[in-house]
PDB file of C-alpha atoms in Angstrom:
ATOM      1  CA  ASP A   1     -15.440   3.052 -28.495  1.00 76.00           C
ATOM      2  CA  THR A   2     -18.578   3.391 -26.368  1.00 88.00           C
ATOM      3  CA  SER A   3     -18.752  -0.260 -25.328  1.00 89.00           C
ATOM      4  CA  VAL A   4     -15.130  -0.252 -24.154  1.00 87.00           C
ATOM      5  CA  SER A   5     -15.618   2.954 -22.173  1.00 88.00           C
ATOM      6  CA  LEU A   6     -18.748   1.505 -20.583  1.00 91.00           C
ATOM      7  CA  ALA A   7     -16.917  -1.700 -19.631  1.00 89.00           C
ATOM      8  CA  ILE A   8     -14.114   0.305 -18.035  1.00 88.00           C
ATOM      9  CA  GLN A   9     -16.595   2.406 -16.054  1.00 90.00           C
ATOM     10  CA  GLN A  10     -18.437  -0.688 -14.841  1.00 90.00           C
ATOM     11  CA  SER A  11     -15.170  -2.265 -13.718  1.00 89.00           C
ATOM     12  CA  GLU A  12     -14.205   0.874 -11.825  1.00 90.00           C
ATOM     13  CA  ASN A  13     -17.634   0.927 -10.152  1.00 90.00           C
ATOM     14  CA  LEU A  14     -17.140  -2.673  -9.029  1.00 89.00           C
ATOM     15  CA  LEU A  15     -13.729  -1.817  -7.608  1.00 90.00           C
ATOM     16  CA  ALA A  16     -15.207   1.102  -5.654  1.00 91.00           C
ATOM     17  CA  GLU A  17     -17.821  -1.221  -4.137  1.00 93.00           C
ATOM     18  CA  ALA A  18     -15.429  -4.088  -3.430  1.00 94.00           C
ATOM     19  CA  SER A  19     -13.969  -2.708  -0.202  1.00 96.00           C
ATOM     20  CA  ASP A  20     -14.362  -0.223   2.629  1.00 98.00           C
ATOM     21  CA  VAL A  21     -11.695   1.434   4.763  1.00 98.00           C
ATOM     22  CA  THR A  22     -12.051   2.421   8.426  1.00 98.00           C
ATOM     23  CA  LEU A  23      -9.491   4.418  10.408  1.00 98.00           C
ATOM     24  CA  THR A  24      -8.857   4.364  14.148  1.00 98.00           C
ATOM     25  CA  GLN A  25      -6.213   6.077  16.253  1.00 96.00           C
ATOM     26  CA  ASP A  26      -4.501   4.378  19.183  1.00 93.00           C
ATOM     27  CA  GLY A  27      -2.129   6.885  20.727  1.00 88.00           C
ATOM     28  CA  SER A  28       0.653   7.462  18.224  1.00 90.00           C
ATOM     29  CA  ASP A  29      -0.559   4.672  15.919  1.00 96.00           C
ATOM     30  CA  LEU A  30      -3.022   4.858  13.038  1.00 98.00           C
ATOM     31  CA  ASN A  31      -4.800   1.609  12.221  1.00 98.00           C
ATOM     32  CA  VAL A  32      -6.106   1.175   8.684  1.00 98.00           C
ATOM     33  CA  ARG A  33      -8.655  -1.608   8.230  1.00 98.00           C
ATOM     34  CA  VAL A  34      -9.490  -2.724   4.703  1.00 98.00           C
ATOM     35  CA  THR A  35     -12.637  -4.869   4.536  1.00 98.00           C
ATOM     36  CA  ASN A  36     -13.389  -7.098   1.560  1.00 98.00           C
ATOM     37  CA  TYR A  37     -17.039  -7.027   0.447  1.00 97.00           C
ATOM     38  CA  SER A  38     -16.513  -8.881  -2.808  1.00 95.00           C
ATOM     39  CA  ALA A  39     -17.198 -12.593  -3.311  1.00 93.00           C
ATOM     40  CA  HIS A  40     -13.547 -13.473  -3.925  1.00 95.00           C
ATOM     41  CA  LYS A  41     -10.045 -12.611  -2.790  1.00 96.00           C
ATOM     42  CA  LEU A  42      -9.185  -8.950  -3.028  1.00 96.00           C
ATOM     43  CA  PRO A  43      -7.618  -8.279  -5.430  1.00 96.00           C
ATOM     44  CA  THR A  44      -8.531 -11.221  -7.623  1.00 91.00           C
ATOM     45  CA  GLY A  45      -7.670 -12.480 -11.110  1.00 84.00           C
ATOM     46  CA  TYR A  46      -4.383 -13.598 -12.605  1.00 81.00           C
ATOM     47  CA  PRO A  47      -1.615 -12.583 -10.200  1.00 82.00           C
ATOM     48  CA  GLU A  48       0.917 -11.245 -12.697  1.00 80.00           C
ATOM     49  CA  GLY A  49       1.293  -7.579 -11.972  1.00 82.00           C
ATOM     50  CA  ARG A  50      -2.083  -7.078 -10.300  1.00 93.00           C
ATOM     51  CA  ARG A  51      -1.887  -5.405  -6.936  1.00 97.00           C
ATOM     52  CA  MET A  52      -3.719  -3.249  -4.429  1.00 98.00           C
ATOM     53  CA  TRP A  53      -2.050  -0.971  -1.893  1.00 98.00           C
ATOM     54  CA  ILE A  54      -2.620   1.546   0.887  1.00 98.00           C
ATOM     55  CA  ASN A  55      -1.494   5.149   0.462  1.00 98.00           C
ATOM     56  CA  VAL A  56      -1.278   7.282   3.628  1.00 98.00           C
ATOM     57  CA  LYS A  57      -0.542  11.014   3.835  1.00 98.00           C
ATOM     58  CA  PHE A  58      -0.013  12.854   7.117  1.00 98.00           C
ATOM     59  CA  TYR A  59      -0.516  16.653   7.282  1.00 96.00           C
ATOM     60  CA  ASN A  60       0.334  19.237   9.938  1.00 92.00           C
ATOM     61  CA  ALA A  61      -1.737  22.190  11.168  1.00 89.00           C
ATOM     62  CA  PHE A  62      -0.567  24.284   8.203  1.00 92.00           C
ATOM     63  CA  ASP A  63      -1.857  21.634   5.767  1.00 95.00           C
ATOM     64  CA  ALA A  64       1.696  20.789   4.768  1.00 96.00           C
ATOM     65  CA  LEU A  65       2.508  17.183   3.931  1.00 97.00           C
ATOM     66  CA  LEU A  66       4.673  15.673   6.675  1.00 96.00           C
ATOM     67  CA  GLU A  67       5.027  12.095   5.457  1.00 97.00           C
ATOM     68  CA  GLU A  68       3.613   9.790   2.796  1.00 98.00           C
ATOM     69  CA  ARG A  69       3.533   5.992   2.841  1.00 98.00           C
ATOM     70  CA  GLY A  70       2.908   3.933  -0.271  1.00 98.00           C
ATOM     71  CA  ALA A  71       3.730   6.752  -2.675  1.00 98.00           C
ATOM     72  CA  TYR A  72       3.235   6.099  -6.384  1.00 98.00           C
ATOM     73  CA  ASP A  73       5.028   8.043  -9.121  1.00 98.00           C
ATOM     74  CA  PRO A  74       2.835   8.213 -12.261  1.00 97.00           C
ATOM     75  CA  VAL A  75       5.811   9.328 -14.357  1.00 97.00           C
ATOM     76  CA  THR A  76       8.038   6.361 -13.557  1.00 97.00           C
ATOM     77  CA  ALA A  77       5.179   3.986 -12.610  1.00 97.00           C
ATOM     78  CA  GLU A  78       7.162   3.044  -9.504  1.00 98.00           C
ATOM     79  CA  LEU A  79       5.523   2.265  -6.163  1.00 98.00           C
ATOM     80  CA  SER A  80       7.149   2.627  -2.748  1.00 98.00           C
ATOM     81  CA  THR A  81       6.442  -0.829  -1.313  1.00 97.00           C
ATOM     82  CA  SER A  82       8.713  -0.897   1.740  1.00 97.00           C
ATOM     83  CA  ASP A  83       6.644   1.489   3.875  1.00 98.00           C
ATOM     84  CA  THR A  84       3.092   0.286   3.269  1.00 98.00           C
ATOM     85  CA  LYS A  85       0.879  -2.769   2.708  1.00 98.00           C
ATOM     86  CA  VAL A  86       0.653  -4.166  -0.807  1.00 98.00           C
ATOM     87  CA  TYR A  87      -1.952  -6.868  -1.392  1.00 98.00           C
ATOM     88  CA  GLU A  88      -0.801  -9.235  -4.112  1.00 97.00           C
ATOM     89  CA  ALA A  89       0.049 -12.796  -5.100  1.00 96.00           C
ATOM     90  CA  LYS A  90       3.500 -13.794  -6.283  1.00 95.00           C
ATOM     91  CA  LEU A  91       4.502 -17.075  -7.857  1.00 95.00           C
ATOM     92  CA  GLY A  92       7.845 -18.662  -8.561  1.00 96.00           C
ATOM     93  CA  ILE A  93       9.901 -21.638  -9.636  1.00 97.00           C
ATOM     94  CA  SER A  94      11.019 -24.124  -6.987  1.00 97.00           C
ATOM     95  CA  THR A  95      14.632 -25.112  -6.458  1.00 97.00           C
ATOM     96  CA  ALA A  96      13.920 -28.661  -7.606  1.00 97.00           C
ATOM     97  CA  PHE A  97      12.093 -27.569 -10.752  1.00 96.00           C
ATOM     98  CA  ALA A  98      14.479 -24.810 -11.844  1.00 97.00           C
ATOM     99  CA  PRO A  99      17.114 -27.094 -13.478  1.00 96.00           C
ATOM    100  CA  ILE A 100      14.399 -28.904 -15.426  1.00 96.00           C
ATOM    101  CA  VAL A 101      13.022 -25.745 -17.053  1.00 95.00           C
ATOM    102  CA  GLY A 102      16.360 -23.974 -17.295  1.00 95.00           C
ATOM    103  CA  LYS A 103      15.288 -20.940 -15.282  1.00 95.00           C
ATOM    104  CA  PRO A 104      16.541 -19.567 -11.965  1.00 95.00           C
ATOM    105  CA  ALA A 105      14.674 -20.563  -8.830  1.00 97.00           C
ATOM    106  CA  GLY A 106      12.606 -17.978  -7.022  1.00 96.00           C
ATOM    107  CA  GLU A 107       9.988 -15.365  -7.823  1.00 95.00           C
ATOM    108  CA  SER A 108       9.062 -15.348 -11.488  1.00 94.00           C
ATOM    109  CA  PHE A 109       6.605 -13.957 -14.032  1.00 94.00           C
ATOM    110  CA  HIS A 110       6.890 -17.146 -16.122  1.00 93.00           C
ATOM    111  CA  PHE A 111       3.275 -18.084 -15.414  1.00 90.00           C
ATOM    112  CA  VAL A 112       3.340 -21.407 -17.292  1.00 92.00           C
ATOM    113  CA  LEU A 113       6.572 -22.526 -15.612  1.00 95.00           C
ATOM    114  CA  ASN A 114       5.812 -21.378 -12.069  1.00 95.00           C
ATOM    115  CA  ASN A 115       5.075 -24.247  -9.691  1.00 95.00           C
ATOM    116  CA  GLU A 116       4.966 -22.643  -6.236  1.00 95.00           C
ATOM    117  CA  TRP A 117       3.407 -19.728  -4.381  1.00 95.00           C
ATOM    118  CA  ILE A 118       5.855 -17.196  -2.967  1.00 95.00           C
ATOM    119  CA  LYS A 119       3.323 -14.795  -1.451  1.00 96.00           C
ATOM    120  CA  ASP A 120      -0.447 -14.412  -1.227  1.00 97.00           C
ATOM    121  CA  ASN A 121      -1.744 -11.899   1.314  1.00 98.00           C
ATOM    122  CA  ARG A 122      -4.885 -11.016  -0.620  1.00 98.00           C
ATOM    123  CA  ILE A 123      -7.882 -10.424   1.644  1.00 98.00           C
ATOM    124  CA  PRO A 124     -10.317 -13.382   1.744  1.00 98.00           C
ATOM    125  CA  PRO A 125     -14.055 -12.990   1.148  1.00 97.00           C
ATOM    126  CA  MET A 126     -16.785 -13.281   3.767  1.00 96.00           C
ATOM    127  CA  GLY A 127     -17.413 -16.843   4.911  1.00 95.00           C
ATOM    128  CA  PHE A 128     -13.960 -18.136   4.033  1.00 95.00           C
ATOM    129  CA  THR A 129     -12.324 -20.908   6.042  1.00 97.00           C
ATOM    130  CA  ASN A 130      -8.699 -21.946   6.031  1.00 97.00           C
ATOM    131  CA  ALA A 131      -9.708 -25.575   5.539  1.00 97.00           C
ATOM    132  CA  GLY A 132     -11.790 -24.657   2.520  1.00 96.00           C
ATOM    133  CA  PHE A 133      -8.960 -22.657   0.998  1.00 96.00           C
ATOM    134  CA  GLU A 134      -6.476 -25.459   1.702  1.00 95.00           C
ATOM    135  CA  ALA A 135      -8.751 -27.908  -0.120  1.00 96.00           C
ATOM    136  CA  VAL A 136      -8.526 -25.895  -3.353  1.00 94.00           C
ATOM    137  CA  GLN A 137      -4.873 -24.847  -2.930  1.00 91.00           C
ATOM    138  CA  ALA A 138      -5.869 -21.226  -2.294  1.00 93.00           C
ATOM    139  CA  ALA A 139      -4.589 -20.733   1.255  1.00 96.00           C
ATOM    140  CA  PRO A 140      -2.761 -17.512   2.177  1.00 97.00           C
ATOM    141  CA  VAL A 141       1.007 -17.734   1.782  1.00 97.00           C
ATOM    142  CA  GLY A 142       3.333 -15.858   4.120  1.00 97.00           C
ATOM    143  CA  TYR A 143       0.294 -14.352   5.816  1.00 98.00           C
ATOM    144  CA  THR A 144      -2.452 -15.414   8.241  1.00 97.00           C
ATOM    145  CA  TYR A 145      -6.211 -14.857   8.307  1.00 98.00           C
ATOM    146  CA  ALA A 146      -8.531 -16.356  10.898  1.00 98.00           C
ATOM    147  CA  ASP A 147     -11.585 -18.270   9.698  1.00 98.00           C
ATOM    148  CA  GLY A 148     -14.211 -15.761   8.596  1.00 97.00           C
ATOM    149  CA  GLN A 149     -11.800 -12.807   8.660  1.00 98.00           C
ATOM    150  CA  HIS A 150     -12.546 -10.812   5.524  1.00 98.00           C
ATOM    151  CA  TRP A 151     -10.574  -7.727   6.581  1.00 98.00           C
ATOM    152  CA  ASP A 152      -6.966  -6.781   7.278  1.00 98.00           C
ATOM    153  CA  ASP A 153      -5.367  -4.233   9.612  1.00 98.00           C
ATOM    154  CA  THR A 154      -2.206  -2.226   8.972  1.00 98.00           C
ATOM    155  CA  VAL A 155      -0.668   0.042  11.618  1.00 98.00           C
ATOM    156  CA  TYR A 156       1.248   3.212  10.731  1.00 98.00           C
ATOM    157  CA  ASP A 157       3.299   5.400  13.079  1.00 96.00           C
ATOM    158  CA  ILE A 158       1.846   8.906  13.287  1.00 95.00           C
ATOM    159  CA  PRO A 159       4.608  11.481  12.797  1.00 92.00           C
ATOM    160  CA  ALA A 160       5.042  14.317  15.289  1.00 85.00           C
ATOM    161  CA  GLY A 161       2.939  17.350  14.437  1.00 86.00           C
ATOM    162  CA  ALA A 162       0.374  15.469  12.354  1.00 92.00           C
ATOM    163  CA  VAL A 163      -3.210  16.696  12.777  1.00 93.00           C
ATOM    164  CA  ARG A 164      -4.822  14.896   9.835  1.00 97.00           C
ATOM    165  CA  ALA A 165      -4.331  11.745   7.795  1.00 98.00           C
ATOM    166  CA  GLU A 166      -5.677  10.943   4.349  1.00 98.00           C
ATOM    167  CA  VAL A 167      -5.842   7.291   3.374  1.00 98.00           C
ATOM    168  CA  LYS A 168      -6.504   5.920  -0.094  1.00 98.00           C
ATOM    169  CA  VAL A 169      -6.579   2.388  -1.455  1.00 98.00           C
ATOM    170  CA  TYR A 170      -5.531   1.886  -5.061  1.00 98.00           C
ATOM    171  CA  TYR A 171      -5.764  -0.997  -7.518  1.00 97.00           C
ATOM    172  CA  GLN A 172      -3.494  -1.507 -10.516  1.00 97.00           C
ATOM    173  CA  THR A 173      -3.958  -4.040 -13.297  1.00 94.00           C
ATOM    174  CA  ALA A 174      -0.343  -4.316 -14.433  1.00 94.00           C
ATOM    175  CA  SER A 175       2.821  -3.266 -12.640  1.00 96.00           C
ATOM    176  CA  LYS A 176       5.821  -1.754 -14.364  1.00 96.00           C
ATOM    177  CA  GLU A 177       7.873  -4.820 -13.469  1.00 96.00           C
ATOM    178  CA  TYR A 178       5.431  -7.170 -15.200  1.00 96.00           C
ATOM    179  CA  ILE A 179       5.152  -5.063 -18.352  1.00 97.00           C
ATOM    180  CA  GLU A 180       8.916  -4.769 -18.647  1.00 97.00           C
ATOM    181  CA  PHE A 181       9.204  -8.533 -18.187  1.00 96.00           C
ATOM    182  CA  LEU A 182       6.830  -9.159 -21.104  1.00 95.00           C
ATOM    183  CA  ARG A 183       8.721  -6.682 -23.267  1.00 97.00           C
ATOM    184  CA  ASP A 184      12.163  -8.068 -22.510  1.00 97.00           C
ATOM    185  CA  GLU A 185      11.240 -11.763 -22.708  1.00 95.00           C
ATOM    186  CA  ASN A 186       9.803 -11.507 -26.212  1.00 95.00           C
ATOM    187  CA  THR A 187      12.832 -11.931 -28.450  1.00 94.00           C
ATOM    188  CA  THR A 188      11.053 -13.431 -31.466  1.00 95.00           C
ATOM    189  CA  ASP A 189       9.295 -10.327 -32.822  1.00 96.00           C
ATOM    190  CA  THR A 190       8.312  -6.757 -31.925  1.00 96.00           C
ATOM    191  CA  LYS A 191       5.027  -7.543 -30.173  1.00 96.00           C
ATOM    192  CA  GLY A 192       6.610  -7.119 -26.745  1.00 96.00           C
ATOM    193  CA  GLN A 193       7.795  -3.627 -27.607  1.00 97.00           C
ATOM    194  CA  ILE A 194       4.429  -2.782 -29.177  1.00 97.00           C
ATOM    195  CA  MET A 195       2.686  -3.867 -25.984  1.00 97.00           C
ATOM    196  CA  TYR A 196       5.067  -1.774 -23.902  1.00 98.00           C
ATOM    197  CA  ASP A 197       4.548   1.289 -26.106  1.00 98.00           C
ATOM    198  CA  GLN A 198       0.769   0.936 -25.751  1.00 97.00           C
ATOM    199  CA  TRP A 199       1.165   0.659 -21.978  1.00 97.00           C
ATOM    200  CA  VAL A 200       3.094   3.940 -21.976  1.00 98.00           C
ATOM    201  CA  LEU A 201       0.647   5.591 -24.388  1.00 97.00           C
ATOM    202  CA  HIS A 202      -2.336   4.779 -22.163  1.00 95.00           C
ATOM    203  CA  GLY A 203      -0.893   6.054 -18.899  1.00 97.00           C
ATOM    204  CA  LYS A 204       1.178   3.083 -17.710  1.00 97.00           C
ATOM    205  CA  SER A 205      -1.776   1.235 -16.203  1.00 96.00           C
ATOM    206  CA  PRO A 206      -2.896   4.178 -14.058  1.00 96.00           C
ATOM    207  CA  PRO A 207      -3.985   3.149 -10.542  1.00 97.00           C
ATOM    208  CA  ILE A 208      -7.728   3.118  -9.844  1.00 96.00           C
ATOM    209  CA  LEU A 209      -8.945   4.704  -6.611  1.00 97.00           C
ATOM    210  CA  MET A 210     -11.015   2.254  -4.567  1.00 97.00           C
ATOM    211  CA  ASP A 211     -11.376   4.034  -1.223  1.00 98.00           C
ATOM    212  CA  ASP A 212     -10.700   7.549   0.050  1.00 98.00           C
ATOM    213  CA  VAL A 213     -11.097   8.398   3.751  1.00 98.00           C
ATOM    214  CA  SER A 214      -9.549  10.784   6.272  1.00 98.00           C
ATOM    215  CA  ILE A 215      -9.225  11.187  10.034  1.00 98.00           C
ATOM    216  CA  THR A 216      -8.450  14.048  12.428  1.00 97.00           C
ATOM    217  CA  ILE A 217      -5.474  13.135  14.590  1.00 95.00           C
ATOM    218  CA  GLU A 218      -5.913  13.686  18.306  1.00 89.00           C
ATOM    219  CA  SER A 219      -2.528  14.937  19.447  1.00 71.00           C
ATOM    220  CA  PRO A 220      -1.098  14.208  22.904  1.00 66.00           C
ATOM    221  CA  CYS A 221       0.099  17.087  25.053  1.00 73.00           C
ATOM    222  CA  LEU A 222       3.174  18.344  23.215  1.00 77.00           C
ATOM    223  CA  ALA A 223       4.629  19.739  26.440  1.00 83.00           C
ATOM    224  CA  ASP A 224       5.127  16.138  27.611  1.00 83.00           C
ATOM    225  CA  THR A 225       8.379  16.135  25.672  1.00 84.00           C
ATOM    226  CA  ASN A 226       9.790  12.985  27.260  1.00 83.00           C
ATOM    227  CA  GLY A 227       6.525  11.090  26.731  1.00 75.00           C
ATOM    228  CA  ASP A 228       6.131   9.801  30.299  1.00 77.00           C
ATOM    229  CA  GLY A 229       2.510  10.924  30.568  1.00 72.00           C
ATOM    230  CA  PHE A 230       3.196  13.869  32.869  1.00 81.00           C
ATOM    231  CA  VAL A 231       4.287  17.493  32.407  1.00 86.00           C
ATOM    232  CA  THR A 232       7.165  18.103  34.802  1.00 89.00           C
ATOM    233  CA  PRO A 233      10.424  20.085  34.873  1.00 86.00           C
ATOM    234  CA  ALA A 234      12.053  16.997  33.332  1.00 90.00           C
ATOM    235  CA  ASP A 235      10.182  17.830  30.133  1.00 86.00           C
ATOM    236  CA  PHE A 236      12.032  21.134  29.929  1.00 86.00           C
ATOM    237  CA  SER A 237      15.327  19.257  29.946  1.00 89.00           C
ATOM    238  CA  ALA A 238      13.922  16.944  27.286  1.00 88.00           C
ATOM    239  CA  TRP A 239      12.883  19.952  25.187  1.00 86.00           C
ATOM    240  CA  VAL A 240      16.362  21.504  25.480  1.00 89.00           C
ATOM    241  CA  ALA A 241      17.913  18.221  24.364  1.00 91.00           C
ATOM    242  CA  ALA A 242      15.485  18.043  21.429  1.00 88.00           C
ATOM    243  CA  PHE A 243      16.239  21.659  20.517  1.00 87.00           C
ATOM    244  CA  ASN A 244      20.000  21.066  20.554  1.00 90.00           C
ATOM    245  CA  ALA A 245      19.530  18.011  18.339  1.00 90.00           C
ATOM    246  CA  MET A 246      16.978  19.768  16.088  1.00 88.00           C
ATOM    247  CA  ALA A 247      14.710  16.785  16.773  1.00 88.00           C
ATOM    248  CA  PRO A 248      10.961  16.853  15.905  1.00 85.00           C
ATOM    249  CA  ALA A 249       9.967  16.986  19.604  1.00 85.00           C
ATOM    250  CA  CYS A 250      11.353  20.518  19.908  1.00 87.00           C
ATOM    251  CA  ASP A 251       8.763  21.885  17.448  1.00 89.00           C
ATOM    252  CA  GLN A 252       6.155  22.891  20.020  1.00 86.00           C
ATOM    253  CA  ASN A 253       4.287  25.451  17.899  1.00 85.00           C
ATOM    254  CA  GLY A 254       3.904  23.155  14.885  1.00 78.00           C
ATOM    255  CA  ASP A 255       5.505  25.456  12.335  1.00 84.00           C
ATOM    256  CA  GLY A 256       7.862  22.754  11.101  1.00 84.00           C
ATOM    257  CA  VAL A 257      11.077  24.286  12.447  1.00 87.00           C
ATOM    258  CA  CYS A 258      12.952  24.392  15.757  1.00 89.00           C
ATOM    259  CA  SER A 259      13.379  27.927  17.071  1.00 89.00           C
ATOM    260  CA  PRO A 260      13.320  29.868  20.382  1.00 88.00           C
ATOM    261  CA  ALA A 261       9.618  30.502  19.741  1.00 89.00           C
ATOM    262  CA  ASP A 262       9.045  26.834  20.540  1.00 86.00           C
ATOM    263  CA  PHE A 263      10.170  27.459  24.127  1.00 86.00           C
ATOM    264  CA  SER A 264       7.362  29.991  24.566  1.00 87.00           C
ATOM    265  CA  ALA A 265       4.963  27.470  23.083  1.00 86.00           C
ATOM    266  CA  TRP A 266       6.204  24.815  25.476  1.00 85.00           C
ATOM    267  CA  VAL A 267       5.636  27.133  28.455  1.00 87.00           C
TER     268      VAL A 267
END
C-alpha cells in the first residue's frame, strides 16, 4: 500500500534527522557522542521493546574486523547488550504491589500493571531540566544528565592493531523479548501467535539505521611494548614476553599473528 510505504519512509527520515554522532580518540579510548536533536527523549514512545543502541566495529590495516560491540543478529533477532550502550526505558512491578496483582516483582512487560521505573537512560531533548522532568515524573532512572545536556558519551577501548572504527546507531521498534512476551502471555486465542508469525514474516522488526560515521585511529608507537611512553631495551623484554604468551602486543607488523617477523618489525 502506497500510503503505508510513505508513512514508513517518513518515519525513517525523522529517525535519521533525530540524532548526530561525533567520534573522538583519546589515546586508547574511542568516545562516541550521540546528540539528540529531536523535541523529546530519544528514543521516545511507549517503552515496551523500543530501543536504540550503538554498534562499533574496529578494523586493522588489512581491513579485517578485529572486534565488534553491540552486534545484532538478524536471524535470531538477538542483540549483544553487555558490551555497548542501549538507550531504553524499562518498567516493572514493585515489591509491595506484586502480591496484589499476583505477579512477580521486578522488570515486566505488563504495561497496565507496572507501577515503577526500573531504567530510563534515554537522551533528553535540548532545553531539558531535571526539575522540569521531576515535575512530570519523567526524570532519568539509573542514569544522570546535567541540566541542558541533550547528548551522551560512551567510551570504548580500542583494540591493539585497530586503524579504523565504524560506528552506527540503530533504532528498533520491538525487541524479540517483547514480541515473545506478547505471544506467550496470550492464552485465550491464537492472536498472540498470529502477531508473532507476522513479526517473523516482516523481518523481526529490522533495526533502522540512524547514524553512520567512521574515524581513522591514530596508533601509538607499537615499539613501546610496555606502554611507558618511551622506546627502550625494556620494550624488547616486553615484546619477548608478549611473543611467548602469544599476546596482542607481540603483533608488531599488524598481520594478526605472532611470528618471528614481528621482531624485525619491532626493530
